[in-house]
Short mmCIF file of C-alpha atoms in Angstrom, two decimals:
data_model
loop_
_atom_site.label_atom_id
_atom_site.label_comp_id
_atom_site.label_asym_id
_atom_site.label_seq_id
_atom_site.Cartn_x
_atom_site.Cartn_y
_atom_site.Cartn_z
CA MET M 658 -9.75 -38.45 53.02
CA GLU M 659 -10.75 -42.31 52.32
CA GLN M 660 -12.76 -44.09 54.83
CA TYR M 661 -11.81 -47.51 55.82
CA GLU M 662 -14.53 -49.83 54.60
CA PRO M 663 -14.67 -53.21 52.95
CA ASP M 664 -12.71 -53.41 49.73
CA SER M 665 -15.71 -55.11 47.81
CA LEU M 666 -14.25 -55.37 44.30
CA SER M 667 -16.14 -55.06 41.35
CA ALA M 668 -16.15 -57.73 38.59
CA ALA M 669 -14.17 -55.04 36.42
CA GLN M 670 -11.73 -54.63 39.13
CA ARG M 671 -11.11 -58.47 39.59
CA ALA M 672 -10.85 -58.71 35.95
CA ALA M 673 -8.26 -56.06 35.86
CA ILE M 674 -6.27 -57.75 38.68
CA ARG M 675 -6.44 -61.06 36.81
CA ARG M 676 -5.12 -59.36 33.69
CA SER M 677 -2.21 -57.84 35.61
CA LEU M 678 -1.24 -60.99 37.21
CA THR M 679 -1.62 -63.31 34.17
CA ASN M 680 0.49 -61.30 31.69
CA GLY M 681 0.37 -57.59 32.84
CA ARG M 682 2.93 -55.57 35.23
CA GLY M 683 1.97 -57.69 38.12
CA ALA M 684 3.07 -60.91 36.36
CA LEU M 685 6.65 -59.56 35.82
CA SER M 686 9.84 -60.12 37.87
CA ARG M 687 10.98 -56.59 38.67
CA ARG M 688 14.34 -56.94 37.29
CA SER M 689 13.59 -58.41 33.92
CA LEU M 690 10.19 -57.72 32.45
CA LEU M 691 10.82 -60.60 30.18
CA ARG M 692 10.83 -63.25 32.92
CA ALA M 693 7.30 -63.87 34.16
CA GLY M 694 8.24 -66.27 36.93
CA GLY M 695 7.51 -66.49 40.65
CA VAL M 696 4.29 -64.72 40.95
CA GLY M 697 1.49 -65.92 43.42
CA ALA M 698 -1.80 -66.23 41.96
CA LEU M 699 -4.77 -64.18 43.34
CA THR M 700 -6.85 -66.80 44.87
CA ALA M 701 -10.24 -66.54 45.78
CA GLY M 702 -8.89 -66.55 49.39
CA GLY M 703 -7.01 -63.54 48.51
CA LEU M 704 -9.96 -61.68 47.22
CA THR M 705 -11.79 -62.55 50.26
CA THR M 706 -9.05 -61.11 52.26
CA LEU M 707 -9.54 -58.00 50.53
CA ALA M 708 -13.32 -57.92 51.09
CA ALA M 709 -13.07 -58.72 54.66
CA CYS M 710 -15.53 -57.11 57.17
CA GLY M 711 -14.64 -53.44 58.03
CA ILE M 712 -12.47 -52.83 61.07
CA PRO M 713 -11.87 -49.03 61.89
CA PRO M 714 -8.53 -47.49 61.00
CA ALA M 715 -6.12 -47.02 63.45
CA LYS M 716 -5.80 -43.35 62.85
CA ARG M 717 -7.38 -41.10 60.31
CA GLU M 718 -5.22 -39.44 57.57
CA GLY M 719 -2.42 -37.09 58.57
CA GLN M 720 -2.43 -38.11 62.24
CA GLY M 721 0.07 -40.92 61.57
CA PRO M 722 -0.51 -43.91 64.27
CA ALA M 723 1.60 -43.45 67.18
CA SER M 724 4.38 -46.00 67.43
CA THR M 725 7.20 -46.91 69.72
CA ASP M 726 10.55 -46.92 67.79
CA PHE M 727 12.95 -49.47 68.95
CA SER M 728 15.79 -48.38 66.62
CA ALA M 729 18.09 -47.41 69.16
CA LYS M 730 18.14 -50.48 71.01
CA GLU M 731 17.47 -52.93 68.40
CA LYS M 732 19.94 -52.67 65.45
CA THR M 733 17.80 -54.50 62.93
CA LEU M 734 14.90 -53.98 60.32
CA ALA M 735 12.62 -56.03 58.05
CA PHE M 736 12.17 -55.22 54.40
CA SER M 737 9.72 -56.66 52.00
CA ASN M 738 10.43 -56.15 48.33
CA TRP M 739 9.46 -57.63 45.06
CA THR M 740 11.35 -60.54 43.40
CA GLU M 741 14.77 -59.68 41.59
CA TYR M 742 14.42 -56.07 42.67
CA MET M 743 17.90 -55.94 44.59
CA ASP M 744 21.30 -56.27 43.41
CA VAL M 745 22.97 -59.65 43.94
CA SER M 746 26.66 -60.89 43.55
CA GLU M 747 27.84 -63.00 40.69
CA ASP M 748 27.66 -66.05 43.00
CA GLU M 749 24.23 -65.14 44.36
CA LYS M 750 25.18 -65.46 47.89
CA ALA M 751 25.40 -61.78 48.73
CA ARG M 752 23.40 -58.62 48.38
CA PRO M 753 26.34 -56.03 48.02
CA THR M 754 24.36 -52.77 48.55
CA LEU M 755 22.47 -54.15 51.79
CA ASP M 756 25.78 -55.73 53.13
CA ALA M 757 27.46 -52.43 52.76
CA PHE M 758 24.62 -50.82 54.69
CA THR M 759 24.92 -53.20 57.58
CA GLN M 760 28.66 -53.03 57.68
CA ARG M 761 28.56 -49.24 57.74
CA THR M 762 25.73 -48.85 60.23
CA GLY M 763 25.61 -52.09 62.09
CA ILE M 764 21.87 -52.42 61.30
CA LYS M 765 21.29 -55.93 60.16
CA VAL M 766 18.48 -56.17 57.40
CA LYS M 767 16.01 -59.20 57.20
CA TYR M 768 15.31 -58.88 53.49
CA THR M 769 12.31 -60.97 52.11
CA GLU M 770 11.24 -61.08 48.62
CA ASP M 771 7.41 -61.78 49.55
CA ILE M 772 5.66 -59.22 47.18
CA ASN M 773 4.49 -60.89 44.34
CA ASP M 774 1.79 -58.47 43.46
CA ASN M 775 0.10 -55.48 45.11
CA VAL M 776 -3.38 -56.79 45.91
CA GLU M 777 -2.12 -60.18 47.13
CA PHE M 778 0.39 -58.45 49.55
CA PHE M 779 -2.08 -55.82 50.68
CA GLY M 780 -4.33 -58.86 51.60
CA LYS M 781 -1.53 -60.12 53.83
CA ILE M 782 -1.02 -56.86 55.76
CA LYS M 783 -4.30 -55.34 55.73
CA PRO M 784 -5.90 -56.95 58.77
CA GLN M 785 -2.94 -56.03 61.06
CA LEU M 786 -2.89 -52.60 59.86
CA ALA M 787 -6.47 -52.01 60.45
CA ALA M 788 -6.27 -53.56 63.85
CA GLY M 789 -3.37 -51.09 64.73
CA GLN M 790 -0.95 -54.05 64.97
CA ASP M 791 2.84 -54.37 63.85
CA THR M 792 2.82 -56.16 60.49
CA GLY M 793 6.46 -57.37 61.33
CA ARG M 794 7.77 -55.32 58.56
CA ASP M 795 9.56 -52.08 58.83
CA LEU M 796 9.71 -51.25 55.12
CA ILE M 797 7.54 -52.24 52.22
CA CYS M 798 7.78 -51.49 48.45
CA VAL M 799 4.45 -50.93 46.61
CA THR M 800 3.46 -49.52 43.37
CA ASP M 801 1.95 -45.78 43.56
CA TRP M 802 -1.77 -46.52 43.49
CA LEU M 803 -1.37 -48.91 46.56
CA ALA M 804 1.03 -46.23 48.42
CA ALA M 805 -1.78 -43.88 47.94
CA ARG M 806 -4.42 -46.05 49.62
CA ILE M 807 -2.20 -46.91 52.55
CA ILE M 808 -1.41 -43.26 53.19
CA ARG M 809 -4.81 -42.22 52.68
CA LEU M 810 -5.92 -44.71 55.45
CA GLY M 811 -3.39 -43.52 57.82
CA TRP M 812 -1.26 -46.81 57.79
CA ALA M 813 1.87 -45.20 56.94
CA GLN M 814 4.24 -43.34 59.17
CA LYS M 815 5.29 -39.91 58.46
CA LEU M 816 9.19 -39.70 57.86
CA ASP M 817 11.55 -37.81 59.58
CA PRO M 818 13.44 -35.44 57.03
CA SER M 819 16.48 -35.16 59.40
CA ASN M 820 17.07 -39.03 58.67
CA LEU M 821 16.71 -38.43 54.90
CA PRO M 822 19.54 -35.91 53.81
CA HIS M 823 20.53 -37.75 50.74
CA ALA M 824 16.88 -38.78 49.89
CA TYR M 825 15.86 -35.32 50.37
CA ALA M 826 18.65 -33.54 48.20
CA ASN M 827 18.95 -36.19 45.36
CA LEU M 828 15.48 -37.08 44.66
CA SER M 829 14.69 -36.49 41.00
CA ALA M 830 12.30 -33.74 40.40
CA GLN M 831 9.77 -35.73 38.41
CA PHE M 832 9.19 -37.80 41.50
CA ARG M 833 9.02 -34.95 44.06
CA SER M 834 5.48 -34.36 44.47
CA PRO M 835 2.76 -36.85 43.55
CA ASP M 836 -0.95 -35.87 44.20
CA TRP M 837 -0.91 -38.71 46.67
CA ASP M 838 1.84 -37.73 48.86
CA PRO M 839 2.85 -34.12 48.18
CA GLY M 840 6.32 -33.34 49.00
CA ARG M 841 7.02 -36.90 49.66
CA ALA M 842 6.13 -36.81 53.50
CA TYR M 843 5.34 -40.55 53.71
CA SER M 844 7.29 -42.29 50.89
CA TYR M 845 10.37 -42.34 48.60
CA PRO M 846 10.26 -43.97 45.23
CA TRP M 847 12.50 -47.12 44.74
CA THR M 848 12.09 -47.11 40.92
CA GLY M 849 10.19 -45.51 38.20
CA ILE M 850 8.34 -47.52 35.47
CA SER M 851 8.06 -45.78 32.28
CA THR M 852 5.57 -46.35 29.28
CA VAL M 853 7.03 -45.68 25.85
CA ILE M 854 6.39 -46.44 22.30
CA ALA M 855 8.50 -49.48 20.86
CA TYR M 856 8.76 -50.42 17.38
CA ASN M 857 10.39 -53.03 15.13
CA ALA M 858 12.34 -51.04 12.49
CA LYS M 859 12.40 -53.87 10.28
CA ALA M 860 8.79 -54.47 10.42
CA THR M 861 8.03 -50.85 9.77
CA GLY M 862 10.25 -50.74 6.78
CA GLY M 863 12.59 -48.30 8.59
CA LYS M 864 9.61 -45.88 9.39
CA LYS M 865 10.15 -44.20 12.75
CA VAL M 866 7.10 -44.47 14.96
CA TYR M 867 6.99 -41.70 17.49
CA SER M 868 3.44 -40.98 18.72
CA VAL M 869 0.20 -42.46 19.78
CA SER M 870 -1.59 -40.61 16.99
CA GLN M 871 0.57 -42.71 14.53
CA LEU M 872 -0.30 -45.99 16.45
CA LEU M 873 -3.93 -45.12 16.07
CA ASP M 874 -4.11 -43.60 12.77
CA ASP M 875 -1.09 -44.64 10.33
CA PRO M 876 -2.42 -46.98 7.75
CA SER M 877 0.87 -48.54 7.16
CA LEU M 878 0.49 -50.01 10.69
CA LYS M 879 -2.96 -51.36 10.33
CA GLY M 880 -3.45 -54.66 12.15
CA ARG M 881 0.05 -54.49 13.45
CA VAL M 882 -0.18 -52.18 16.51
CA GLY M 883 -0.50 -53.38 20.24
CA PHE M 884 -1.75 -51.59 23.34
CA LEU M 885 -1.58 -52.68 26.83
CA THR M 886 -4.12 -54.41 28.90
CA GLU M 887 -3.18 -52.00 31.90
CA MET M 888 -5.85 -49.34 31.80
CA ARG M 889 -3.69 -46.37 33.31
CA ASP M 890 -0.93 -47.04 30.70
CA SER M 891 -3.34 -47.31 27.48
CA VAL M 892 -5.79 -44.71 28.52
CA GLY M 893 -3.17 -42.42 30.06
CA MET M 894 -1.01 -42.48 26.81
CA THR M 895 -4.13 -41.73 24.66
CA LEU M 896 -4.93 -38.87 26.88
CA ILE M 897 -1.65 -37.26 26.68
CA ASP M 898 -1.72 -37.64 23.12
CA MET M 899 -5.01 -35.79 23.05
CA GLY M 900 -3.68 -32.93 24.89
CA LYS M 901 -5.08 -33.87 28.39
CA ASP M 902 -3.34 -34.07 31.52
CA PRO M 903 -3.51 -37.64 32.99
CA GLY M 904 -2.92 -36.13 36.45
CA SER M 905 -6.26 -33.93 36.21
CA PHE M 906 -8.79 -35.17 33.66
CA THR M 907 -12.37 -35.52 33.75
CA ASP M 908 -14.77 -38.33 33.16
CA ALA M 909 -15.63 -36.62 29.68
CA ASP M 910 -11.88 -36.88 29.03
CA PHE M 911 -11.77 -40.30 30.03
CA ASP M 912 -14.70 -41.43 27.81
CA ALA M 913 -13.13 -39.33 25.04
CA ALA M 914 -9.99 -41.37 25.12
CA VAL M 915 -11.70 -44.79 25.32
CA GLY M 916 -13.75 -43.66 22.36
CA ARG M 917 -10.66 -42.70 20.45
CA LEU M 918 -9.26 -46.39 21.18
CA GLN M 919 -12.49 -47.85 20.21
CA LYS M 920 -12.59 -46.20 16.67
CA ALA M 921 -8.95 -47.95 16.33
CA VAL M 922 -10.35 -51.30 17.40
CA ASP M 923 -13.39 -50.98 15.12
CA LYS M 924 -11.32 -50.14 11.99
CA LYS M 925 -8.76 -53.02 13.07
CA GLN M 926 -5.77 -50.80 13.33
CA ILE M 927 -5.27 -52.24 16.84
CA ARG M 928 -4.20 -55.97 16.50
CA ARG M 929 -4.70 -56.65 20.35
CA PHE M 930 -4.35 -55.39 23.74
CA THR M 931 -1.62 -57.21 25.40
CA GLY M 932 0.36 -57.77 28.85
CA ASN M 933 4.03 -58.28 28.53
CA ASP M 934 3.36 -61.07 25.85
CA TYR M 935 3.73 -58.36 23.35
CA THR M 936 7.49 -58.85 23.53
CA SER M 937 7.60 -62.00 21.61
CA ASP M 938 5.40 -60.47 18.92
CA LEU M 939 7.28 -57.16 18.73
CA ASP M 940 10.68 -59.21 18.51
CA LYS M 941 9.27 -61.19 15.69
CA GLY M 942 7.79 -58.45 13.75
CA ASP M 943 4.14 -59.66 14.05
CA LEU M 944 3.54 -56.27 15.89
CA ALA M 945 5.14 -53.54 14.10
CA ALA M 946 4.61 -50.93 16.90
CA CYS M 947 3.17 -50.70 20.30
CA LEU M 948 2.97 -49.28 23.75
CA ALA M 949 5.78 -50.76 26.00
CA TRP M 950 7.47 -50.75 29.25
CA ALA M 951 10.91 -49.51 29.41
CA GLY M 952 12.41 -52.43 31.09
CA ASP M 953 11.06 -54.72 28.29
CA VAL M 954 12.69 -52.42 25.60
CA ILE M 955 16.19 -52.58 27.36
CA GLN M 956 15.86 -56.33 27.36
CA LEU M 957 14.88 -56.71 23.78
CA GLN M 958 17.55 -54.41 22.41
CA ALA M 959 20.03 -56.37 23.96
CA ASP M 960 19.24 -59.28 21.33
CA ASN M 961 17.60 -57.47 18.74
CA PRO M 962 19.02 -54.27 17.06
CA ASP M 963 15.79 -53.48 15.16
CA ILE M 964 13.86 -52.73 18.28
CA LYS M 965 13.74 -49.07 18.61
CA PHE M 966 11.81 -46.68 21.02
CA ALA M 967 10.55 -43.31 21.09
CA ILE M 968 9.36 -40.90 23.64
CA PRO M 969 6.38 -39.00 22.34
CA ALA M 970 6.63 -35.21 22.19
CA ALA M 971 3.27 -34.92 23.88
CA GLY M 972 4.65 -36.99 26.95
CA TYR M 973 4.49 -40.33 28.47
CA ILE M 974 3.16 -42.12 31.47
CA THR M 975 5.46 -42.79 34.67
CA SER M 976 4.32 -44.85 37.51
CA SER M 977 6.56 -45.57 40.48
CA ASP M 978 7.24 -48.37 43.17
CA ASN M 979 7.56 -46.79 46.59
CA LEU M 980 9.17 -47.32 49.99
CA LEU M 981 6.75 -46.99 53.16
CA VAL M 982 7.15 -47.62 56.70
CA PRO M 983 3.98 -49.15 57.95
CA ALA M 984 2.19 -48.05 60.94
CA GLN M 985 3.30 -49.56 64.10
CA ALA M 986 6.88 -50.64 62.55
CA ARG M 987 9.29 -51.01 65.41
CA HIS M 988 12.33 -49.77 63.74
CA LYS M 989 11.28 -46.65 61.66
CA THR M 990 14.57 -44.84 62.25
CA ASN M 991 16.40 -47.92 60.82
CA ALA M 992 14.18 -47.94 58.06
CA GLU M 993 14.76 -44.35 57.21
CA LYS M 994 18.56 -44.70 57.35
CA LEU M 995 18.13 -47.51 54.87
CA ILE M 996 15.95 -45.40 52.34
CA ASP M 997 18.66 -42.67 52.51
CA HIS M 998 21.27 -45.26 51.99
CA TYR M 999 19.81 -45.77 48.47
CA TYR M 1000 19.71 -42.36 47.61
CA GLU M 1001 23.63 -42.04 48.18
CA LEU M 1002 24.87 -41.77 44.47
CA PRO M 1003 27.22 -44.73 44.43
CA VAL M 1004 24.81 -46.97 45.89
CA ALA M 1005 21.96 -45.73 43.58
CA ALA M 1006 24.13 -46.51 40.58
CA GLN M 1007 24.86 -49.95 41.83
CA LEU M 1008 21.34 -50.67 42.09
CA ALA M 1009 20.47 -49.12 38.88
CA ALA M 1010 23.05 -51.01 36.99
CA TYR M 1011 21.56 -54.37 38.25
CA ILE M 1012 17.80 -53.95 37.82
CA ASN M 1013 17.65 -51.51 34.93
CA TYR M 1014 14.69 -49.39 35.87
CA VAL M 1015 14.28 -45.79 35.85
CA CYS M 1016 16.49 -44.51 38.85
CA PRO M 1017 14.70 -41.84 40.72
CA VAL M 1018 18.04 -40.35 42.10
CA ASP M 1019 19.29 -37.13 40.60
CA GLY M 1020 23.02 -36.84 39.76
CA VAL M 1021 23.81 -40.63 39.69
CA LYS M 1022 25.16 -40.59 35.93
CA ASP M 1023 28.81 -40.15 36.50
CA GLU M 1024 28.76 -43.01 39.26
CA LEU M 1025 26.65 -45.31 36.78
CA ALA M 1026 29.18 -44.61 34.10
CA LYS M 1027 31.87 -46.01 36.27
CA ILE M 1028 29.99 -49.28 36.15
CA ASP M 1029 28.64 -49.26 32.50
CA PRO M 1030 28.80 -46.27 30.16
CA ALA M 1031 26.01 -47.61 27.95
CA LEU M 1032 23.57 -47.67 30.91
CA ALA M 1033 24.44 -44.13 32.03
CA ASP M 1034 23.52 -42.93 28.55
CA ASN M 1035 20.33 -44.81 28.47
CA PRO M 1036 17.29 -42.50 28.79
CA LEU M 1037 14.98 -45.37 29.83
CA ILE M 1038 17.34 -45.58 33.06
CA LEU M 1039 18.46 -41.99 33.39
CA PRO M 1040 16.04 -39.75 31.64
CA ASP M 1041 17.60 -36.49 30.76
CA LYS M 1042 15.92 -33.23 31.82
CA ALA M 1043 14.12 -32.79 28.63
CA MET M 1044 12.55 -36.33 28.99
CA ALA M 1045 11.74 -36.14 32.53
CA ARG M 1046 9.76 -33.04 31.90
CA LYS M 1047 7.56 -34.97 29.39
CA SER M 1048 6.82 -37.56 32.12
CA ARG M 1049 3.18 -37.61 33.50
CA ALA M 1050 1.56 -39.57 36.26
CA PHE M 1051 -2.02 -40.87 36.18
CA ARG M 1052 -4.10 -39.46 38.96
CA SER M 1053 -5.39 -41.12 41.97
CA LEU M 1054 -8.70 -42.72 41.55
CA SER M 1055 -11.62 -42.93 44.13
CA SER M 1056 -13.00 -46.35 44.42
CA ALA M 1057 -16.15 -45.49 42.39
CA GLU M 1058 -13.88 -44.17 39.60
CA GLU M 1059 -11.90 -47.01 39.63
CA THR M 1060 -14.87 -49.27 39.19
CA ALA M 1061 -16.51 -47.17 36.46
CA TYR M 1062 -13.12 -46.72 34.35
CA GLU M 1063 -12.38 -50.47 34.63
CA GLU M 1064 -15.83 -51.41 33.36
CA LYS M 1065 -15.33 -49.07 30.38
CA PHE M 1066 -11.90 -50.29 29.62
CA ALA M 1067 -12.77 -54.11 30.10
CA LYS M 1068 -15.52 -53.49 27.35
CA LEU M 1069 -12.97 -51.91 25.07
CA ILE M 1070 -10.51 -54.71 25.27
CA GLY M 1071 -12.92 -57.42 25.20
CA ALA M 1072 -12.27 -58.63 28.80
#
């Protein structure tokens, strides 16, 4: 159980946040990873908010703060999400899947794209959650590490399975039981975010690049390899390549992975550690191969047939953005109905066709094929069973681990 206490971020944690906001995943629009727009900077004020004086939590983990549900009388709900993370009509005047929900249920959705990065958003809602107050939001979408934090602090409401029949039945196996929410008692994934290997076949002379070992050791790639400035991705993929499980590694395992990366830096195998700015170098061939986010690969391939990807036989890292009902939300049942709406196969297909992220809904392929057969056959959107079995999640970290690991990683990448 995590006790609520001031979030005094270490220098390494602040540096990691700035890297993410500047050119990492935190800087990316959620529909197209190639567009780095609309991101709010993490200001000194935002950091101050996170480090505000401690307020006792409303409830401890597992108790779930008591909340009055007004769903039966108030046919509305407020949903906070990332930018460009929802399907929009061609004239940009409607959100088809949200509108369909309202037409069917009579529940109006106040949809707000007010999540620019996890840390900044948490800074907005944390004082209210800590004080046991309604945040004004019935449904939020946050990345797995923050979802874990909110659940541990007792600031998410436990979901009612009776309102989630489609979600319970259709959730893909690889997302069913993260270590931070076993059995998905408090959350359901909105999308998955996969880390894979990408390479420019023209730059490699036609050679396939299919493992982290190749990235680190193949002399033909020397000086033309990129890794990511996101610690969980670069260290996680290295751990997997070393035969370690990123869901249960030790301090010694982490140090060994960092040491392996350091050797590649020292011998100048790795050109640089990047955020999403690797896309330009990969497209031009300045980087022959690199770790990449699946959304980038889909976008790059649309314009450059030389861009290829590989799923390492050892496995790959997948994170997720997740739907939670905050403590004291007024419309819990309405929010649960909306979650379930997005696990109905035609709705899930429509969303996946628009945002091009890993769809966490099982059995959606036939519906997606009706919209776009190419997307339905794309394993970066719909992993087949063999690929899904290779998916690994980076385990939850304590505050002490987060600080120690980020400090070591910052030293590695020269941040």
